Tab-separated table of C-alpha atoms in Angstrom:
chain	number	residue	atom	x	y	z
A	849	ARG	CA	-13.495	76.056	-204.512
A	850	ASN	CA	-10.755	75.016	-202.310
A	851	ASN	CA	-11.882	71.789	-200.639
A	852	ILE	CA	-11.821	72.823	-197.163
A	853	TYR	CA	-15.201	72.009	-195.043
A	854	VAL	CA	-16.564	73.349	-192.162
A	855	THR	CA	-16.221	70.968	-188.984
A	856	PHE	CA	-16.853	73.233	-186.334
A	857	LEU	CA	-19.096	76.760	-186.172
A	858	GLU	CA	-18.595	79.185	-183.042
A	859	GLU	CA	-21.283	82.096	-182.210
A	860	GLU	CA	-19.166	85.184	-182.136
A	861	LYS	CA	-20.421	87.483	-179.184
A	862	THR	CA	-20.469	91.581	-180.102
A	863	SER	CA	-21.640	92.634	-177.125
A	864	ILE	CA	-18.823	94.258	-174.365
A	865	TYR	CA	-20.964	92.115	-171.479
A	866	GLY	CA	-21.279	89.581	-173.642
A	867	ARG	CA	-18.021	88.830	-174.311
A	868	GLU	CA	-15.289	86.677	-171.972
A	869	ILE	CA	-13.388	88.166	-170.018
A	870	ALA	CA	-9.457	87.325	-170.777
A	871	ILE	CA	-8.388	87.583	-166.485
A	872	PHE	CA	-11.788	85.222	-165.827
A	873	GLU	CA	-10.528	82.501	-168.369
A	874	ARG	CA	-6.465	82.330	-167.357
A	875	VAL	CA	-5.415	79.241	-166.128
A	876	THR	CA	-4.108	79.491	-163.063
A	877	SER	CA	-2.338	76.827	-160.091
A	878	LYS	CA	-5.186	75.745	-158.788
A	879	ASP	CA	-7.340	74.587	-161.889
A	880	ILE	CA	-3.945	72.642	-162.976
A	881	VAL	CA	-4.080	70.824	-159.343
A	882	LEU	CA	-7.985	69.733	-159.612
A	883	PHE	CA	-6.958	68.811	-162.883
A	884	SER	CA	-4.006	66.498	-161.997
A	885	ARG	CA	-6.296	64.979	-159.433
A	886	GLN	CA	-9.427	63.948	-161.333
A	887	LEU	CA	-7.131	62.695	-164.195
A	888	ALA	CA	-4.812	60.414	-161.454
A	889	ILE	CA	-7.576	59.242	-159.659
A	890	MET	CA	-9.678	58.524	-163.174
A	891	PHE	CA	-6.508	56.911	-164.214
A	892	LYS	CA	-6.392	54.613	-161.836
A	893	ALA	CA	-10.011	53.471	-161.917
A	894	GLY	CA	-9.281	52.097	-164.988
A	895	VAL	CA	-10.463	54.655	-167.045
A	896	PRO	CA	-8.609	55.270	-170.287
A	897	ILE	CA	-7.020	58.330	-170.776
A	898	VAL	CA	-9.043	59.486	-173.718
A	899	GLU	CA	-12.359	59.224	-171.820
A	900	SER	CA	-10.957	60.569	-168.603
A	901	LEU	CA	-9.283	63.992	-170.480
A	902	ARG	CA	-13.694	64.408	-172.063
A	903	SER	CA	-15.035	63.818	-168.782
A	904	ILE	CA	-12.671	66.469	-166.976
A	905	ALA	CA	-13.345	68.613	-170.189
A	906	LYS	CA	-17.036	68.498	-169.544
A	907	GLN	CA	-16.706	68.907	-165.886
A	908	THR	CA	-13.974	72.318	-166.387
A	909	LYS	CA	-15.825	76.148	-166.405
A	910	LYS	CA	-12.904	77.858	-168.142
A	911	ASN	CA	-13.440	77.364	-171.892
A	912	ARG	CA	-10.220	77.965	-172.904
A	913	PHE	CA	-8.667	75.786	-170.805
A	914	ARG	CA	-12.073	72.940	-171.884
A	915	GLU	CA	-10.394	73.666	-175.330
A	916	GLN	CA	-7.181	73.182	-173.970
A	917	ILE	CA	-8.192	69.429	-172.368
A	918	ASN	CA	-9.727	68.431	-175.848
A	919	LYS	CA	-6.873	69.118	-177.749
A	920	ILE	CA	-4.766	66.803	-175.319
A	921	GLY	CA	-7.410	64.845	-175.700
A	922	ASP	CA	-7.282	64.316	-179.545
A	923	LYS	CA	-3.502	64.179	-179.739
A	924	VAL	CA	-3.426	61.136	-177.453
A	925	GLU	CA	-6.377	59.599	-179.273
A	926	SER	CA	-4.459	60.243	-182.641
A	927	GLY	CA	-1.457	58.031	-181.210
A	928	ASN	CA	0.430	60.606	-179.327
A	929	THR	CA	1.665	59.593	-175.763
A	930	LEU	CA	0.138	61.483	-172.614
A	931	SER	CA	3.347	63.514	-171.724
A	932	GLN	CA	4.125	64.117	-175.958
A	933	SER	CA	0.458	65.393	-175.595
A	934	LEU	CA	1.378	68.079	-172.793
A	935	GLU	CA	4.379	69.288	-174.418
A	936	GLY	CA	2.158	71.221	-176.627
A	937	TYR	CA	1.644	73.373	-173.919
A	938	PRO	CA	4.219	74.515	-172.393
A	939	LYS	CA	2.326	77.752	-170.213
A	940	LEU	CA	0.339	75.421	-168.499
A	941	PHE	CA	2.824	72.005	-167.772
A	942	THR	CA	6.110	72.541	-166.484
A	943	PRO	CA	9.062	70.264	-167.393
A	944	PHE	CA	8.964	68.927	-164.170
A	945	TYR	CA	5.217	67.965	-164.528
A	946	ILE	CA	5.659	66.094	-168.254
A	947	GLY	CA	9.253	64.611	-166.712
A	948	MET	CA	7.060	63.073	-164.397
A	949	VAL	CA	4.678	61.594	-166.775
A	950	LYS	CA	7.131	60.488	-169.573
A	951	SER	CA	8.980	58.986	-166.466
A	952	GLY	CA	5.932	56.711	-165.521
A	953	GLU	CA	5.059	55.701	-169.030
A	954	VAL	CA	8.654	54.734	-169.385
A	955	SER	CA	8.120	52.743	-166.418
A	956	GLY	CA	5.162	51.667	-166.830
A	957	ARG	CA	3.975	53.043	-163.583
A	958	LEU	CA	1.954	55.851	-164.802
A	959	SER	CA	-0.357	56.070	-162.221
A	960	GLU	CA	1.796	55.670	-159.225
A	961	SER	CA	3.261	58.451	-160.777
A	962	LEU	CA	0.353	60.841	-161.425
A	963	GLU	CA	-0.278	60.131	-157.482
A	964	TYR	CA	3.144	61.449	-156.637
A	965	LEU	CA	2.825	64.220	-159.095
A	966	VAL	CA	-0.339	65.194	-157.673
A	967	ASP	CA	0.882	65.183	-153.951
A	968	HIS	CA	3.442	67.560	-155.116
A	969	LEU	CA	1.911	69.898	-157.210
A	970	GLU	CA	-1.056	70.235	-154.060
A	971	GLN	CA	1.385	70.372	-151.129
A	972	GLU	CA	3.377	73.234	-153.451
A	973	TYR	CA	-0.504	75.020	-154.221
A	974	ASN	CA	-0.536	75.067	-150.495
A	975	PHE	CA	3.459	76.527	-149.996
A	976	ASN	CA	2.464	79.051	-152.431
A	977	SER	CA	-0.925	80.254	-151.091
A	978	LYS	CA	0.477	79.967	-147.551
A	979	ILE	CA	3.467	82.391	-148.516
A	980	VAL	CA	0.989	84.832	-150.564
A	981	ALA	CA	-1.735	84.674	-147.503
A	982	SER	CA	1.289	86.192	-145.128
A	983	LEU	CA	1.966	88.943	-147.582
A	984	VAL	CA	-2.068	90.127	-148.015
A	985	TYR	CA	-2.238	91.948	-144.362
A	986	PRO	CA	1.433	94.053	-144.966
A	987	GLY	CA	0.487	94.729	-148.001
A	988	PHE	CA	-2.715	96.268	-147.340
A	989	ILE	CA	-1.396	98.567	-144.107
A	990	LEU	CA	0.868	99.996	-147.005
A	991	PHE	CA	-1.879	100.781	-149.316
A	992	VAL	CA	-3.799	102.440	-146.516
A	993	PHE	CA	-1.085	104.284	-145.689
A	994	VAL	CA	0.097	105.302	-149.115
A	995	ALA	CA	-3.482	106.708	-149.806
A	996	ILE	CA	-4.018	108.421	-146.811
A	997	LEU	CA	-0.867	110.258	-146.916
A	998	VAL	CA	-1.668	111.376	-150.793
A	999	LEU	CA	-4.965	112.742	-149.431
A	1000	LEU	CA	-3.662	114.420	-146.851
A	1001	VAL	CA	-0.889	116.181	-148.917
A	1002	VAL	CA	-3.503	116.638	-152.785
A	1003	PHE	CA	-6.949	117.765	-150.625
A	1004	VAL	CA	-6.210	118.997	-147.228
A	1005	VAL	CA	-2.513	120.657	-147.383
A	1006	PRO	CA	-3.380	123.277	-150.136
A	1007	LYS	CA	-6.559	124.575	-148.096
A	1008	LEU	CA	-4.461	125.739	-145.451
A	1009	SER	CA	-1.551	127.748	-148.086
A	1010	ASP	CA	-4.413	131.137	-147.952
A	1011	ILE	CA	-4.368	130.773	-144.449
A	1012	PHE	CA	-0.567	130.795	-143.925
A	1013	GLU	CA	-0.188	133.092	-146.726
A	1014	GLY	CA	2.365	135.727	-145.100
A	1015	MET	CA	3.510	134.354	-142.468
A	1016	ASP	CA	7.176	133.020	-141.501
A	1017	LEU	CA	6.544	129.031	-141.045
A	1018	PRO	CA	8.672	126.188	-139.704
A	1019	LEU	CA	11.037	124.248	-143.070
A	1020	MET	CA	8.652	121.323	-141.783
A	1021	THR	CA	5.790	123.520	-142.854
A	1022	ARG	CA	6.908	124.853	-145.975
A	1023	VAL	CA	8.346	121.177	-147.186
A	1024	VAL	CA	4.701	119.993	-146.560
A	1025	LEU	CA	2.663	122.728	-148.535
A	1026	GLY	CA	4.917	123.041	-150.944
A	1027	THR	CA	4.937	119.384	-151.978
A	1028	GLY	CA	1.480	119.208	-151.517
A	1029	GLU	CA	1.219	121.786	-154.309
A	1030	LEU	CA	3.862	120.310	-156.563
A	1031	LEU	CA	0.874	116.997	-156.259
A	1032	VAL	CA	-1.963	119.296	-157.536
A	1033	LYS	CA	0.070	121.108	-160.215
A	1034	TRP	CA	2.066	118.390	-161.419
A	1035	TRP	CA	0.157	114.964	-160.469
A	1036	TRP	CA	1.077	113.445	-163.670
A	1037	VAL	CA	4.877	113.534	-162.960
A	1038	PRO	CA	5.415	110.817	-160.059
A	1039	ILE	CA	2.132	108.479	-161.977
A	1040	LEU	CA	4.577	108.886	-165.306
A	1041	GLY	CA	8.419	108.498	-163.177
A	1042	ILE	CA	6.566	105.364	-161.369
A	1043	SER	CA	5.248	103.681	-164.920
A	1044	ALA	CA	8.387	104.570	-165.940
A	1045	GLY	CA	10.027	103.009	-163.230
A	1046	VAL	CA	8.175	99.536	-163.119
A	1047	PHE	CA	8.385	99.011	-166.980
A	1048	PHE	CA	11.887	99.529	-167.681
A	1049	PHE	CA	12.587	97.002	-164.614
A	1050	ILE	CA	9.825	94.863	-165.487
A	1051	ARG	CA	12.393	95.292	-169.380
A	1052	PHE	CA	15.604	94.564	-167.264
A	1053	ALA	CA	14.135	91.509	-164.764
A	1054	ARG	CA	13.028	89.827	-168.179
A	1055	THR	CA	16.570	89.917	-169.779
A	1056	GLU	CA	19.486	87.442	-168.637
A	1057	ALA	CA	21.973	90.207	-166.840
A	1058	GLY	CA	19.228	91.645	-165.243
A	1059	LYS	CA	18.255	88.603	-163.664
A	1060	LYS	CA	21.372	87.753	-162.431
A	1061	THR	CA	21.629	90.467	-160.674
A	1062	ILE	CA	18.476	90.437	-159.507
A	1063	ASP	CA	19.095	87.343	-158.040
A	1064	ALA	CA	22.355	88.173	-156.951
A	1065	VAL	CA	21.523	90.947	-154.756
A	1066	SER	CA	17.863	89.409	-153.223
A	1067	LEU	CA	19.884	86.702	-151.935
A	1068	ARG	CA	22.690	89.111	-150.022
A	1069	ILE	CA	19.538	91.045	-148.515
A	1070	PRO	CA	19.588	90.587	-144.815
A	1071	ILE	CA	17.140	88.279	-143.263
A	1072	VAL	CA	15.172	88.382	-147.026
A	1073	GLY	CA	18.181	86.469	-148.225
A	1074	GLU	CA	17.683	83.850	-145.914
A	1075	PHE	CA	14.265	83.432	-146.346
A	1076	ILE	CA	14.816	83.267	-150.618
A	1077	LYS	CA	17.008	80.636	-149.763
A	1078	LYS	CA	15.325	78.084	-147.821
A	1079	ILE	CA	12.281	78.463	-150.319
A	1080	ASN	CA	14.803	77.380	-153.496
A	1081	LEU	CA	16.088	74.662	-150.820
A	1082	VAL	CA	12.610	73.335	-150.508
A	1083	ARG	CA	11.689	73.339	-153.519
A	1084	ILE	CA	14.897	71.822	-154.701
A	1085	ALA	CA	14.624	68.610	-152.625
A	1086	GLU	CA	11.030	68.644	-153.161
A	1087	ASN	CA	11.540	68.263	-156.820
A	1088	ILE	CA	14.175	65.826	-156.943
A	1089	SER	CA	12.676	63.873	-154.284
A	1090	THR	CA	9.577	63.421	-156.246
A	1091	LEU	CA	11.012	62.389	-159.348
A	1092	ILE	CA	13.154	60.496	-158.161
A	1093	ALA	CA	10.357	58.318	-156.451
A	1094	GLY	CA	8.251	58.841	-159.733
A	1095	GLY	CA	11.116	56.402	-161.178
A	1096	LEU	CA	13.464	59.170	-163.230
A	1097	PRO	CA	17.225	58.696	-163.139
A	1098	ILE	CA	19.016	61.071	-160.918
A	1099	VAL	CA	20.540	63.339	-163.819
A	1100	GLN	CA	17.047	63.750	-165.853
A	1101	ALA	CA	15.485	64.221	-162.045
A	1102	LEU	CA	18.354	67.316	-160.824
A	1103	GLU	CA	17.857	68.618	-165.247
A	1104	VAL	CA	14.294	68.581	-164.898
A	1105	THR	CA	15.381	70.227	-161.063
A	1106	ALA	CA	16.919	72.614	-162.274
A	1107	GLY	CA	14.825	74.080	-165.356
A	1108	VAL	CA	11.668	74.791	-162.688
A	1109	LEU	CA	14.524	77.044	-160.437
A	1110	GLY	CA	13.571	80.687	-160.121
A	1111	SER	CA	16.938	81.589	-159.113
A	1112	ASN	CA	19.733	81.431	-161.170
A	1113	THR	CA	22.238	80.867	-158.444
A	1114	TYR	CA	20.604	77.949	-157.615
A	1115	ARG	CA	19.945	77.027	-161.090
A	1116	LYS	CA	23.761	76.886	-161.903
A	1117	ILE	CA	24.701	74.389	-159.111
A	1118	ILE	CA	22.517	71.950	-160.136
A	1119	HIS	CA	23.966	72.034	-163.717
A	1120	GLU	CA	26.844	71.923	-162.143
A	1121	THR	CA	26.062	69.363	-159.338
A	1122	ARG	CA	24.172	67.570	-162.992
A	1123	ASP	CA	26.802	67.317	-165.159
A	1124	GLY	CA	29.314	65.833	-162.282
A	1125	VAL	CA	26.726	63.290	-161.025
A	1126	ARG	CA	27.500	62.202	-165.454
A	1127	ARG	CA	31.187	61.896	-164.111
A	1128	GLY	CA	30.105	59.596	-161.709
A	1129	GLU	CA	30.375	61.856	-158.663
A	1130	LEU	CA	27.979	62.128	-156.118
A	1131	MET	CA	25.560	64.756	-155.416
A	1132	SER	CA	27.021	66.094	-152.172
A	1133	ALA	CA	30.416	66.483	-153.976
A	1134	THR	CA	29.418	69.716	-156.067
A	1135	LEU	CA	27.033	70.397	-153.319
A	1136	THR	CA	29.896	70.620	-150.672
A	1137	LYS	CA	31.585	73.710	-152.558
A	1138	TYR	CA	28.490	76.116	-151.864
A	1139	PRO	CA	28.418	76.256	-148.325
A	1140	ASP	CA	26.611	79.543	-148.279
A	1141	PHE	CA	23.232	78.076	-150.471
A	1142	PHE	CA	23.453	74.679	-148.707
A	1143	PRO	CA	23.743	74.489	-145.047
A	1144	ALA	CA	24.890	71.687	-143.328
A	1145	LEU	CA	21.378	70.008	-142.363
A	1146	PHE	CA	20.845	70.092	-145.859
A	1147	LEU	CA	24.546	68.252	-147.229
A	1148	GLN	CA	24.445	65.638	-143.682
A	1149	MET	CA	20.472	64.669	-145.517
A	1150	VAL	CA	21.948	64.509	-149.080
A	1151	ILE	CA	25.029	62.543	-148.142
A	1152	VAL	CA	22.997	59.658	-145.377
A	1153	GLY	CA	20.828	59.142	-148.665
A	1154	GLU	CA	23.079	58.552	-151.295
A	1155	LYS	CA	24.784	56.485	-148.492
A	1156	THR	CA	21.401	54.129	-148.063
A	1157	GLY	CA	19.904	54.503	-151.381
A	1158	ASN	CA	16.826	56.449	-150.050
A	1159	VAL	CA	18.123	59.671	-151.576
A	1160	ASP	CA	13.985	60.385	-152.406
A	1161	SER	CA	13.037	60.011	-148.648
A	1162	SER	CA	15.590	61.393	-147.371
A	1163	LEU	CA	14.940	64.514	-148.916
A	1164	SER	CA	11.633	64.407	-148.400
A	1165	ASN	CA	12.420	64.661	-144.730
A	1166	VAL	CA	14.454	67.971	-145.496
A	1167	VAL	CA	11.443	69.705	-147.041
A	1168	ASN	CA	8.825	69.103	-143.939
A	1169	PHE	CA	12.013	70.427	-141.540
A	1170	TYR	CA	12.693	73.578	-143.975
A	1171	GLN	CA	8.714	73.810	-144.893
A	1172	GLY	CA	8.291	74.355	-140.817
A	1173	ASP	CA	11.340	77.144	-140.692
A	1174	ILE	CA	10.171	78.748	-143.462
A	1175	ASP	CA	6.361	78.743	-141.589
A	1176	ARG	CA	7.957	80.165	-138.699
A	1177	SER	CA	10.159	82.599	-140.321
A	1178	LEU	CA	6.775	84.032	-142.253
A	1179	GLU	CA	5.409	84.162	-138.686
A	1180	GLY	CA	8.209	86.148	-137.393
A	1181	MET	CA	8.306	88.341	-140.216
A	1182	VAL	CA	4.736	89.524	-140.013
A	1183	LYS	CA	4.879	90.199	-136.286
A	1184	LEU	CA	7.469	92.569	-136.944
A	1185	LEU	CA	6.019	94.321	-139.915
A	1186	GLU	CA	2.948	94.763	-138.120
A	1187	PRO	CA	4.348	96.972	-135.311
A	1188	LEU	CA	6.919	98.739	-137.871
A	1189	MET	CA	4.250	99.699	-140.424
A	1190	ILE	CA	2.364	101.220	-137.624
A	1191	ILE	CA	5.209	102.984	-136.496
A	1192	LEU	CA	5.813	104.522	-139.758
A	1193	ILE	CA	2.015	105.232	-140.635
A	1194	GLY	CA	1.855	106.767	-137.287
A	1195	GLY	CA	4.926	108.815	-137.650
A	1196	MET	CA	4.418	110.182	-140.736
A	1197	ILE	CA	0.804	111.439	-140.530
A	1198	GLY	CA	2.109	112.624	-136.911
A	1199	LEU	CA	4.864	114.781	-138.557
A	1200	MET	CA	2.359	116.317	-141.034
A	1201	VAL	CA	-0.342	117.138	-138.204
A	1202	ILE	CA	2.665	118.568	-136.125
A	1203	SER	CA	4.192	120.995	-139.267
A	1204	ILE	CA	-0.059	122.061	-139.821
A	1205	LEU	CA	-0.485	122.361	-136.338
A	1206	THR	CA	3.054	124.617	-135.230
A	1207	PRO	CA	1.824	127.635	-137.485
A	1208	ILE	CA	-1.740	127.685	-135.689
A	1209	TYR	CA	-0.814	127.164	-132.669
A	1210	GLN	CA	2.203	130.434	-133.120
A	1211	ILE	CA	-1.361	132.255	-134.390
A	1212	THR	CA	-3.096	132.230	-131.065
A	1213	ILE	CA	-0.538	132.521	-129.150
C-alpha cells in the first residue's frame, strides 16, 4: 500500500538466554585496533576497500560491529570516501582517526596513512593497557580491605554488644560498637549516600565547569599531577608526530590533537598554539609560555624539530622518552602503594581487634 518492500528480516530473540547482552556487544579499543590492522594489511595487498570491509565484517564476531562495518562498506560503495563513511560513527572513530584517513585520501598515500594510524593505535592501546594493569593490584587490595572491614563491623562486632553490656567500655570500643549497630540498622544510608555522591559527581564532571575544575585540581595534586602531565605530553607528541608523518599540515594536526585530549588545560594551550601557527609563528613560541605544563626537554625537541624540518621524528623521540619515564613512575607508584595499603589495612584491622580485646582482657583480670 505504501510502496514499501521488505529487504531484510531478522529473528527477534525473546528468551532471556537468547538475547544478546549489550556489554558483550560493546566495541572496544582492541576491536578498533584489530579492524584497522586488518584493513591496512588488505589495502596494502591491493584488495579494494569495499571488498576489504566485507571480508573483515564476515570475520567479526560482534553482531553490532559487523553491521556497522557493512554499513560503512555500503556508503563507500555508493560513492562516499572512506573518511566520509567513518564520520557517521563518531563513537567508534575519533577525529584523529578520521583525520589520518582523510589525509591519506587527499595525498594519495592512504596505504601509508593507514600504516601510521595502526602503529599509533597499537602503541596507544598497549600504553593504556599497561596503566590499567598497574592499577589492578592496588584496586584489588582496596576492595578486599573494604570487604573485610564491612564483614567485621556488620557481623562480628554486633554479636559482642551483649557481652559488653553494662561495662565501662573504652572510647575506641564504644565507637566500633556504635558504628556496627548503625550499619546494621541503617545499612541503606551509606549505600544511598555513596550512590548519590557518585551520581552527582558524574553529572558535575560532564559539565564544562566540572571538567575545568577536575582538570585544574588533578594537575596540582602532588605526584599524581606530574603523572597526568606526562600522559598528556605523550599523547600530544604522539598524535602530532603521527599526523604530520601521515601528511597533515601542522595547523590541522594541532586541531585534531586538541580534539582528542581529555585535559581542558592542555587542549586550551594546543588551540592557542594552532592559532599562533596560523599567524606564522612557530609552535615553540606559544609552548614556551607554559613552562609548568611543557618541560624544557619537550620544548627543546620541538625547537630542534622546527629548525631541522623534522618535527615528527623529534616528537617521536619525546614519546619514547616519556613512555619510559611513565613506566618507571608507574612501577614506583605501585611499589609505594603496596606497603602503604598493607599498613593501612593492618592498622585499621589492628585497631578493631584491640578495641574488642581490651574489654575482654579487663574482664579476665
